[in-house]
Structure formats: structure tokens, C-alpha cells
């Protein structure tokens, strides 16, 4: 029978462990065996014990909340990363607070207010456009607050990061198109200030040259990871004479816009031109035509970024300021096909 107000000692007696073990299971479950965790969790359920989170947080001076900074919450790319973050954090009894960093220019003072106000114990940053000097200023004041980058990163800022193998993904796309007979390649980039955009554009130029393909500056068009950017690029692509037969876009959304714009202009994909994206967001499979792209393990990326931050919060892991690079793979669909004889 449940007592009116079950206590930790009630859970300990039922589980056959000490109160210290119950505390470890509730506060740091990675420190105990799976069998012990299961026994304690069952006892918690059977007794109806509830953790007084507010009292615990006051006692430990922790909010048990992690702040994620996302550059554009309307972009479906980030949803799986956030899902992976939340699942991993929840398993360790941490909550996730999400802020759209595109709404404001984040300064070290603003970031410090989040931490000092007790709203967050650590930061997971998905935005590579945050000023390096602001991050360094924050670190100088709050040296014990862990920071981990996920997906994007800031060059020159020393902290752990989890990212996809962007260069390898572009190589896979170039090789795939080369094997289909394409020799003239175009690229629609993301924002010039964005680290992912720069890395993918650099890899595009590198691997087209390695293959010996035709690469021209006029065929490398600006963009901003949006559908609208793809539509704008399509207006130029549709008018090119003897231009690229294959276009590699820096994101799936750019590719969607490019294909839509080309279709409106009477250019067929893949009959006239082949188009690829990068990211493998949910719409790629049902888009018309289904999009050839590079799959990133975004959920696992979120899991790993959360794990790295939790290791720092628990002080149980030496911080290594090196990137964790996650593998990618090609998903070939119907937006790419053999080069047509008329466009060779």
C-alpha cells in the first residue's frame, strides 16, 4: 500500500538498496547498473514517489535545463536534431529549452543572462553564425558552463562539436552524377557567411576538379538554404546555353525551389537537368520528382551532442575540443538521371 507521502527511504526499502543508490538513480542514472536502475524505477512507480524538482534544483544550484540555440525554427531540417537532443536529455532528467537565434543578434551579455538567471546549465548551439568574440567573452565569464555545437560550428572557437561529413557527402553526389555521364556541374550555395555553405561549396569545387569536370564561376550561384533561393536560381539556370547538366544544391530546400522554378520554365527534371539536394529532410521522398540527396543522421547527431554536454555537466568526461564527424550516405532518387544526348 502506498503511504500518503512516500519518501526516498520507502523507495530504497522496496528496491532493496540504500537511499544513496536511489539518489544516484534519480540524479545520475549512468552511475548505476541497468538492473539497479530498473529496480529503483519500479519501486518509484509502486510507491508513487515524486521528486521535488524545485527543492533539488535549489539544493544543487542547477536548473537541469539545457538551452539550444537554433538559427531558424521554421526550417524542418532542425526538428530531428532537436528530437534527438530532447530524448537524450530527458533520459538523464534534463529539460530542453529552445530559442530561435535568428530573431536577435545574440551577444555574450544575452547568453550570460540565460545562464545567470538559472534558466540553463549548458548550451547546445546549432547556429554557426554566432560571433566568435561573443562566445569567447561568455566563456571568459562563465568558464564552467559547457558548450557543444551540433551540425554547425564556429571556426576558431574551441569546444566539442558534432557534425556530418559534409565533404564526403558532396563527393558522393559528384561521383553519382559523374557515373550518370554528367561532365558540366553547377552549384547553388547557401549563405556566404555560413560554415556549412562554405564547406559544401569548397568540396563541390574540389571534387569536380578531381574528376576533371567542367567547373565555372558563373555556374556557382548564391543562395540562403531556402526554397525561394532555389526559385531565384532557376530563373538563371533556365536561360543558360550549354550550361551544367547537373546541379548540386547546398540543401534540400534550395533543390525544391530550383526544381519548382525549372518546371515553371518548362525545363524537365531529370530529363533535361539533374538536381540534387543535401540533408534528406522528410519531404524529399514525396516531392515530385523524389529528390536525390545526402542523408545525415540528424537524430543521432542530437543524441551525441546531448551526451557530450551531459558528460561535462556530470564532470565525468575529459573535454576534447575536437569535432565528432558522423557518416553520411547517398540516397539516389528520381531527380537525377543519365545525361541526355542533346545536352552532352
Tab-separated table of C-alpha atoms in Angstrom:
chain	number	residue	atom	x	y	z
A	1	UNK	CA	0.000	0.000	0.000
A	2	UNK	CA	1.228	3.481	-0.853
A	3	UNK	CA	1.896	5.850	2.021
A	4	UNK	CA	0.325	9.311	1.939
A	5	UNK	CA	3.683	10.955	1.231
A	6	UNK	CA	6.200	8.347	0.080
A	7	UNK	CA	9.802	9.182	0.851
A	8	UNK	CA	13.157	8.155	-0.550
A	9	UNK	CA	13.559	5.609	2.252
A	10	UNK	CA	10.308	3.918	1.147
A	11	UNK	CA	11.692	3.551	-2.375
A	12	UNK	CA	15.007	2.242	-1.012
A	13	UNK	CA	13.336	-0.410	1.172
A	14	UNK	CA	11.135	-1.674	-1.655
A	15	UNK	CA	14.023	-1.782	-4.139
A	16	UNK	CA	16.388	-3.374	-1.601
A	17	UNK	CA	19.034	-0.676	-1.969
A	18	UNK	CA	20.374	2.258	0.048
A	19	UNK	CA	18.911	5.752	-0.097
A	20	UNK	CA	22.207	6.892	-1.655
A	21	UNK	CA	21.657	4.445	-4.503
A	22	UNK	CA	18.130	5.756	-5.035
A	23	UNK	CA	19.566	9.275	-5.206
A	24	UNK	CA	22.134	8.199	-7.790
A	25	UNK	CA	19.452	6.574	-9.944
A	26	UNK	CA	17.279	9.689	-9.799
A	27	UNK	CA	20.093	12.194	-10.331
A	28	UNK	CA	22.765	10.374	-12.323
A	29	UNK	CA	21.414	7.059	-13.673
A	30	UNK	CA	24.544	6.362	-15.729
A	31	UNK	CA	26.425	5.718	-12.460
A	32	UNK	CA	24.477	2.562	-11.597
A	33	UNK	CA	23.806	-0.758	-13.300
A	34	UNK	CA	20.781	-1.328	-15.524
A	35	UNK	CA	19.351	-3.890	-13.086
A	36	UNK	CA	19.581	-1.429	-10.190
A	37	UNK	CA	18.011	1.336	-12.271
A	38	UNK	CA	15.100	-0.911	-13.170
A	39	UNK	CA	14.579	-1.981	-9.544
A	40	UNK	CA	14.583	1.609	-8.297
A	41	UNK	CA	12.359	2.883	-11.100
A	42	UNK	CA	9.841	0.112	-10.382
A	43	UNK	CA	9.904	0.996	-6.680
A	44	UNK	CA	9.354	4.656	-7.534
A	45	UNK	CA	6.335	3.679	-9.610
A	46	UNK	CA	4.943	1.281	-6.997
A	47	UNK	CA	5.306	3.748	-4.106
A	48	UNK	CA	4.140	6.768	-6.087
A	49	UNK	CA	7.246	8.720	-5.037
A	50	UNK	CA	7.712	12.086	-6.779
A	51	UNK	CA	10.949	14.025	-6.952
A	52	UNK	CA	10.670	17.564	-5.615
A	53	UNK	CA	12.440	19.130	-8.579
A	54	UNK	CA	12.312	22.690	-7.288
A	55	UNK	CA	13.910	21.742	-3.961
A	56	UNK	CA	16.524	19.603	-5.676
A	57	UNK	CA	17.429	22.385	-8.095
A	58	UNK	CA	17.789	24.888	-5.260
A	59	UNK	CA	19.950	22.430	-3.341
A	60	UNK	CA	22.254	21.698	-6.267
A	61	UNK	CA	22.147	25.207	-7.799
A	62	UNK	CA	21.197	23.614	-11.110
A	63	UNK	CA	18.205	24.259	-13.359
A	64	UNK	CA	18.577	20.842	-15.027
A	65	UNK	CA	17.747	22.608	-18.267
A	66	UNK	CA	19.849	22.896	-21.413
A	67	UNK	CA	19.443	25.773	-23.849
A	68	UNK	CA	19.541	25.031	-27.591
A	69	UNK	CA	20.126	27.925	-29.984
A	70	UNK	CA	18.576	27.234	-33.395
A	71	UNK	CA	19.093	29.595	-36.360
A	72	UNK	CA	15.645	29.072	-37.889
A	73	UNK	CA	12.931	27.088	-36.145
A	74	UNK	CA	10.749	27.143	-39.262
A	75	UNK	CA	13.354	25.075	-41.131
A	76	UNK	CA	12.292	21.388	-40.891
A	77	UNK	CA	15.946	20.334	-41.006
A	78	UNK	CA	16.403	21.051	-37.297
A	79	UNK	CA	13.416	19.077	-35.984
A	80	UNK	CA	15.161	15.691	-35.888
A	81	UNK	CA	18.247	17.123	-34.208
A	82	UNK	CA	16.077	18.690	-31.507
A	83	UNK	CA	14.197	15.415	-31.085
A	84	UNK	CA	17.491	13.579	-30.553
A	85	UNK	CA	18.642	16.201	-28.061
A	86	UNK	CA	15.431	16.053	-26.063
A	87	UNK	CA	15.314	12.258	-25.904
A	88	UNK	CA	18.879	12.002	-24.586
A	89	UNK	CA	18.472	14.852	-22.110
A	90	UNK	CA	15.145	13.548	-20.779
A	91	UNK	CA	16.745	10.177	-20.078
A	92	UNK	CA	19.049	11.997	-17.635
A	93	UNK	CA	16.210	14.107	-16.214
A	94	UNK	CA	17.196	17.299	-18.046
A	95	UNK	CA	14.790	19.538	-19.947
A	96	UNK	CA	15.413	21.270	-23.265
A	97	UNK	CA	14.777	24.983	-23.778
A	98	UNK	CA	14.843	26.092	-27.432
A	99	UNK	CA	15.457	29.634	-28.696
A	100	UNK	CA	15.374	30.855	-32.307
A	101	UNK	CA	18.675	32.692	-32.605
A	102	UNK	CA	17.665	34.292	-35.908
A	103	UNK	CA	15.237	36.575	-34.063
A	104	UNK	CA	18.005	38.557	-32.379
A	105	UNK	CA	21.732	39.180	-32.656
A	106	UNK	CA	22.990	37.140	-29.731
A	107	UNK	CA	25.599	38.801	-27.541
A	108	UNK	CA	27.637	37.404	-24.667
A	109	UNK	CA	25.500	39.526	-22.292
A	110	UNK	CA	22.294	37.930	-23.575
A	111	UNK	CA	23.742	34.433	-23.335
A	112	UNK	CA	25.052	35.149	-19.862
A	113	UNK	CA	21.596	36.270	-18.721
A	114	UNK	CA	20.164	32.866	-19.688
A	115	UNK	CA	22.766	31.147	-17.528
A	116	UNK	CA	22.907	33.595	-14.618
A	117	UNK	CA	19.134	33.654	-14.287
A	118	UNK	CA	19.244	29.918	-13.693
A	119	UNK	CA	17.409	29.105	-16.902
A	120	UNK	CA	20.084	26.798	-18.289
A	121	UNK	CA	23.088	24.790	-17.132
A	122	UNK	CA	24.668	24.475	-20.585
A	123	UNK	CA	24.389	25.459	-24.234
A	124	UNK	CA	23.964	23.367	-27.362
A	125	UNK	CA	24.415	25.621	-30.375
A	126	UNK	CA	23.080	24.773	-33.827
A	127	UNK	CA	23.882	28.228	-35.234
A	128	UNK	CA	27.250	28.759	-36.925
A	129	UNK	CA	26.706	32.494	-37.412
A	130	UNK	CA	27.160	33.484	-33.757
A	131	UNK	CA	30.107	35.847	-33.372
A	132	UNK	CA	33.207	34.043	-32.115
A	133	UNK	CA	34.164	37.009	-29.923
A	134	UNK	CA	30.805	36.880	-28.134
A	135	UNK	CA	31.256	33.175	-27.404
A	136	UNK	CA	34.776	33.743	-26.090
A	137	UNK	CA	33.528	36.596	-23.895
A	138	UNK	CA	30.841	34.311	-22.474
A	139	UNK	CA	33.384	31.567	-21.813
A	140	UNK	CA	35.687	34.006	-20.031
A	141	UNK	CA	32.931	34.960	-17.588
A	142	UNK	CA	31.269	31.549	-17.228
A	143	UNK	CA	34.154	29.171	-17.703
A	144	UNK	CA	32.325	26.243	-16.075
A	145	UNK	CA	29.301	26.389	-18.381
A	146	UNK	CA	29.672	23.692	-21.049
A	147	UNK	CA	29.081	24.491	-24.718
A	148	UNK	CA	28.643	21.941	-27.521
A	149	UNK	CA	27.987	22.635	-31.200
A	150	UNK	CA	25.635	20.421	-33.198
A	151	UNK	CA	25.520	20.373	-37.003
A	152	UNK	CA	27.098	23.818	-37.414
A	153	UNK	CA	30.117	25.302	-35.683
A	154	UNK	CA	32.215	28.466	-35.431
A	155	UNK	CA	35.696	28.208	-36.891
A	156	UNK	CA	38.381	29.014	-34.312
A	157	UNK	CA	36.166	28.566	-31.245
A	158	UNK	CA	37.434	25.701	-29.109
A	159	UNK	CA	34.649	23.441	-27.899
A	160	UNK	CA	33.265	19.979	-28.704
A	161	UNK	CA	31.152	19.731	-31.836
A	162	UNK	CA	29.093	17.071	-33.601
A	163	UNK	CA	28.725	17.423	-37.366
A	164	UNK	CA	28.067	15.491	-40.551
A	165	UNK	CA	30.808	14.617	-43.013
A	166	UNK	CA	29.862	17.424	-45.396
A	167	UNK	CA	32.830	16.983	-47.703
A	168	UNK	CA	32.216	13.261	-48.132
A	169	UNK	CA	28.557	13.916	-48.888
A	170	UNK	CA	29.433	16.269	-51.736
A	171	UNK	CA	31.943	13.755	-53.082
A	172	UNK	CA	29.218	11.111	-53.180
A	173	UNK	CA	26.937	13.425	-55.153
A	174	UNK	CA	29.658	14.340	-57.665
A	175	UNK	CA	30.575	10.671	-58.139
A	176	UNK	CA	26.923	9.677	-58.558
A	177	UNK	CA	26.354	12.307	-61.246
A	178	UNK	CA	29.648	11.503	-62.976
A	179	UNK	CA	28.659	7.867	-63.254
A	180	UNK	CA	25.422	9.022	-64.925
A	181	UNK	CA	27.518	10.728	-67.604
A	182	UNK	CA	27.431	14.332	-66.393
A	183	UNK	CA	30.531	16.434	-67.025
A	184	UNK	CA	29.278	20.008	-66.522
A	185	UNK	CA	28.317	20.854	-62.939
A	186	UNK	CA	26.566	23.766	-61.273
A	187	UNK	CA	26.085	24.615	-57.615
A	188	UNK	CA	23.515	26.692	-55.729
A	189	UNK	CA	25.087	27.656	-52.408
A	190	UNK	CA	23.780	28.575	-49.001
A	191	UNK	CA	24.555	31.885	-47.235
A	192	UNK	CA	28.125	33.056	-47.809
A	193	UNK	CA	28.630	33.577	-44.064
A	194	UNK	CA	27.502	30.073	-43.115
A	195	UNK	CA	30.152	27.451	-42.341
A	196	UNK	CA	28.144	24.568	-43.869
A	197	UNK	CA	27.629	26.536	-47.066
A	198	UNK	CA	31.345	27.321	-47.355
A	199	UNK	CA	32.444	23.742	-46.663
A	200	UNK	CA	29.988	22.273	-49.168
A	201	UNK	CA	30.940	24.794	-51.839
A	202	UNK	CA	34.650	24.148	-51.290
A	203	UNK	CA	34.052	20.390	-51.514
A	204	UNK	CA	31.980	20.839	-54.681
A	205	UNK	CA	34.787	22.700	-56.446
A	206	UNK	CA	37.402	20.245	-55.175
A	207	UNK	CA	35.709	17.040	-56.279
A	208	UNK	CA	34.521	18.340	-59.645
A	209	UNK	CA	38.142	19.307	-60.380
A	210	UNK	CA	39.416	15.926	-59.185
A	211	UNK	CA	37.001	14.226	-61.569
A	212	UNK	CA	38.045	16.534	-64.391
A	213	UNK	CA	34.591	18.036	-64.851
A	214	UNK	CA	33.747	21.428	-66.300
A	215	UNK	CA	33.501	23.977	-63.489
A	216	UNK	CA	32.989	27.727	-63.974
A	217	UNK	CA	32.487	30.553	-61.507
A	218	UNK	CA	29.361	31.645	-63.394
A	219	UNK	CA	27.820	28.271	-62.596
A	220	UNK	CA	28.215	28.729	-58.818
A	221	UNK	CA	25.120	30.650	-57.750
A	222	UNK	CA	24.377	32.298	-54.367
A	223	UNK	CA	21.533	31.196	-52.115
A	224	UNK	CA	20.378	31.040	-48.494
A	225	UNK	CA	19.118	27.492	-47.735
A	226	UNK	CA	15.561	28.460	-48.698
A	227	UNK	CA	13.031	27.367	-51.321
A	228	UNK	CA	12.886	30.955	-52.554
A	229	UNK	CA	16.649	30.943	-53.193
A	230	UNK	CA	16.195	27.894	-55.417
A	231	UNK	CA	13.399	29.599	-57.354
A	232	UNK	CA	15.576	32.670	-57.920
A	233	UNK	CA	18.461	30.488	-59.131
A	234	UNK	CA	16.101	28.669	-61.513
A	235	UNK	CA	15.490	31.876	-63.468
A	236	UNK	CA	19.170	31.994	-64.409
A	237	UNK	CA	19.646	28.244	-64.804
A	238	UNK	CA	16.752	28.025	-67.278
A	239	UNK	CA	18.390	30.598	-69.578
A	240	UNK	CA	21.919	29.157	-69.665
A	241	UNK	CA	23.179	27.968	-73.052
A	242	UNK	CA	25.468	24.926	-72.896
A	243	UNK	CA	25.364	25.179	-69.127
A	244	UNK	CA	25.622	22.449	-66.489
A	245	UNK	CA	23.659	19.271	-66.981
A	246	UNK	CA	23.702	18.603	-63.238
A	247	UNK	CA	23.097	20.927	-60.305
A	248	UNK	CA	24.161	20.187	-56.735
A	249	UNK	CA	22.272	22.322	-54.206
A	250	UNK	CA	23.591	23.090	-50.728
A	251	UNK	CA	20.293	21.998	-49.134
A	252	UNK	CA	17.111	20.128	-49.963
A	253	UNK	CA	15.001	23.261	-49.688
A	254	UNK	CA	17.137	25.019	-52.306
A	255	UNK	CA	16.704	21.963	-54.538
A	256	UNK	CA	12.919	22.058	-54.087
A	257	UNK	CA	12.846	25.685	-55.180
A	258	UNK	CA	15.176	25.066	-58.108
A	259	UNK	CA	13.094	22.159	-59.427
A	260	UNK	CA	9.847	24.128	-58.991
A	261	UNK	CA	11.302	27.110	-60.846
A	262	UNK	CA	12.698	24.957	-63.643
A	263	UNK	CA	9.360	23.174	-64.028
A	264	UNK	CA	7.598	26.537	-64.365
A	265	UNK	CA	10.124	27.471	-67.071
A	266	UNK	CA	9.430	24.263	-68.998
A	267	UNK	CA	12.679	22.526	-68.027
A	268	UNK	CA	12.144	18.909	-67.005
A	269	UNK	CA	13.950	17.229	-64.125
A	270	UNK	CA	15.661	14.812	-64.637
A	271	UNK	CA	15.001	14.588	-68.411
A	272	UNK	CA	16.673	17.928	-69.136
A	273	UNK	CA	18.684	18.581	-65.985
A	274	UNK	CA	19.587	16.528	-62.913
A	275	UNK	CA	19.234	18.163	-59.479
A	276	UNK	CA	20.399	17.038	-56.044
A	277	UNK	CA	19.941	18.348	-52.535
A	278	UNK	CA	21.678	17.766	-49.198
A	279	UNK	CA	20.125	16.758	-45.816
A	280	UNK	CA	17.344	14.240	-46.697
A	281	UNK	CA	14.588	16.087	-44.852
A	282	UNK	CA	11.173	14.474	-44.695
A	283	UNK	CA	9.743	15.978	-47.908
A	284	UNK	CA	12.477	14.612	-50.194
A	285	UNK	CA	10.795	11.239	-50.637
A	286	UNK	CA	7.370	12.609	-51.585
A	287	UNK	CA	8.498	15.592	-53.651
A	288	UNK	CA	7.922	15.394	-57.408
A	289	UNK	CA	10.295	14.097	-58.542
A	290	UNK	CA	11.643	12.440	-55.368
A	291	UNK	CA	14.937	14.126	-54.579
A	292	UNK	CA	18.406	12.601	-54.763
A	293	UNK	CA	20.209	13.828	-51.668
A	294	UNK	CA	22.636	13.084	-48.838
A	295	UNK	CA	21.253	11.609	-45.649
A	296	UNK	CA	22.505	12.989	-42.351
A	297	UNK	CA	21.857	11.069	-39.127
A	298	UNK	CA	20.274	14.141	-37.560
A	299	UNK	CA	18.602	12.277	-34.699
A	300	UNK	CA	21.873	10.583	-33.762
A	301	UNK	CA	23.636	13.933	-34.106
A	302	UNK	CA	21.301	15.316	-31.452
A	303	UNK	CA	21.825	12.256	-29.241
A	304	UNK	CA	25.607	12.600	-29.414
A	305	UNK	CA	25.644	16.365	-28.800
A	306	UNK	CA	23.460	15.881	-25.715
A	307	UNK	CA	25.705	13.057	-24.463
A	308	UNK	CA	28.798	15.228	-24.802
A	309	UNK	CA	27.159	18.058	-22.882
A	310	UNK	CA	25.899	15.709	-20.149
A	311	UNK	CA	29.391	14.270	-19.709
A	312	UNK	CA	30.631	17.789	-18.999
A	313	UNK	CA	27.754	18.625	-16.658
A	314	UNK	CA	28.468	15.475	-14.659
A	315	UNK	CA	32.218	16.125	-14.677
A	316	UNK	CA	32.761	12.524	-15.728
A	317	UNK	CA	34.435	13.105	-19.058
A	318	UNK	CA	37.546	14.912	-20.209
A	319	UNK	CA	36.536	17.653	-22.624
A	320	UNK	CA	38.060	17.141	-26.060
A	321	UNK	CA	37.674	20.187	-28.283
A	322	UNK	CA	37.622	18.139	-31.465
A	323	UNK	CA	34.755	17.528	-33.881
A	324	UNK	CA	32.838	14.285	-33.862
A	325	UNK	CA	32.219	13.700	-37.575
A	326	UNK	CA	29.231	11.484	-38.327
A	327	UNK	CA	28.993	9.422	-41.539
A	328	UNK	CA	26.534	10.256	-44.318
A	329	UNK	CA	25.174	8.267	-47.219
A	330	UNK	CA	23.751	8.873	-50.682
A	331	UNK	CA	20.026	8.438	-51.314
A	332	UNK	CA	19.542	8.190	-55.093
A	333	UNK	CA	16.034	9.031	-56.276
A	334	UNK	CA	14.348	10.229	-59.462
A	335	UNK	CA	15.629	13.826	-59.611
A	336	UNK	CA	18.856	12.544	-61.182
A	337	UNK	CA	19.272	10.526	-64.356
A	338	UNK	CA	21.650	9.889	-67.260
A	339	UNK	CA	22.752	12.951	-69.185
A	340	UNK	CA	20.694	13.339	-72.360
A	341	UNK	CA	22.471	13.280	-75.711
A	342	UNK	CA	21.113	16.717	-76.577
A	343	UNK	CA	22.890	18.237	-73.566
A	344	UNK	CA	26.236	16.432	-73.786
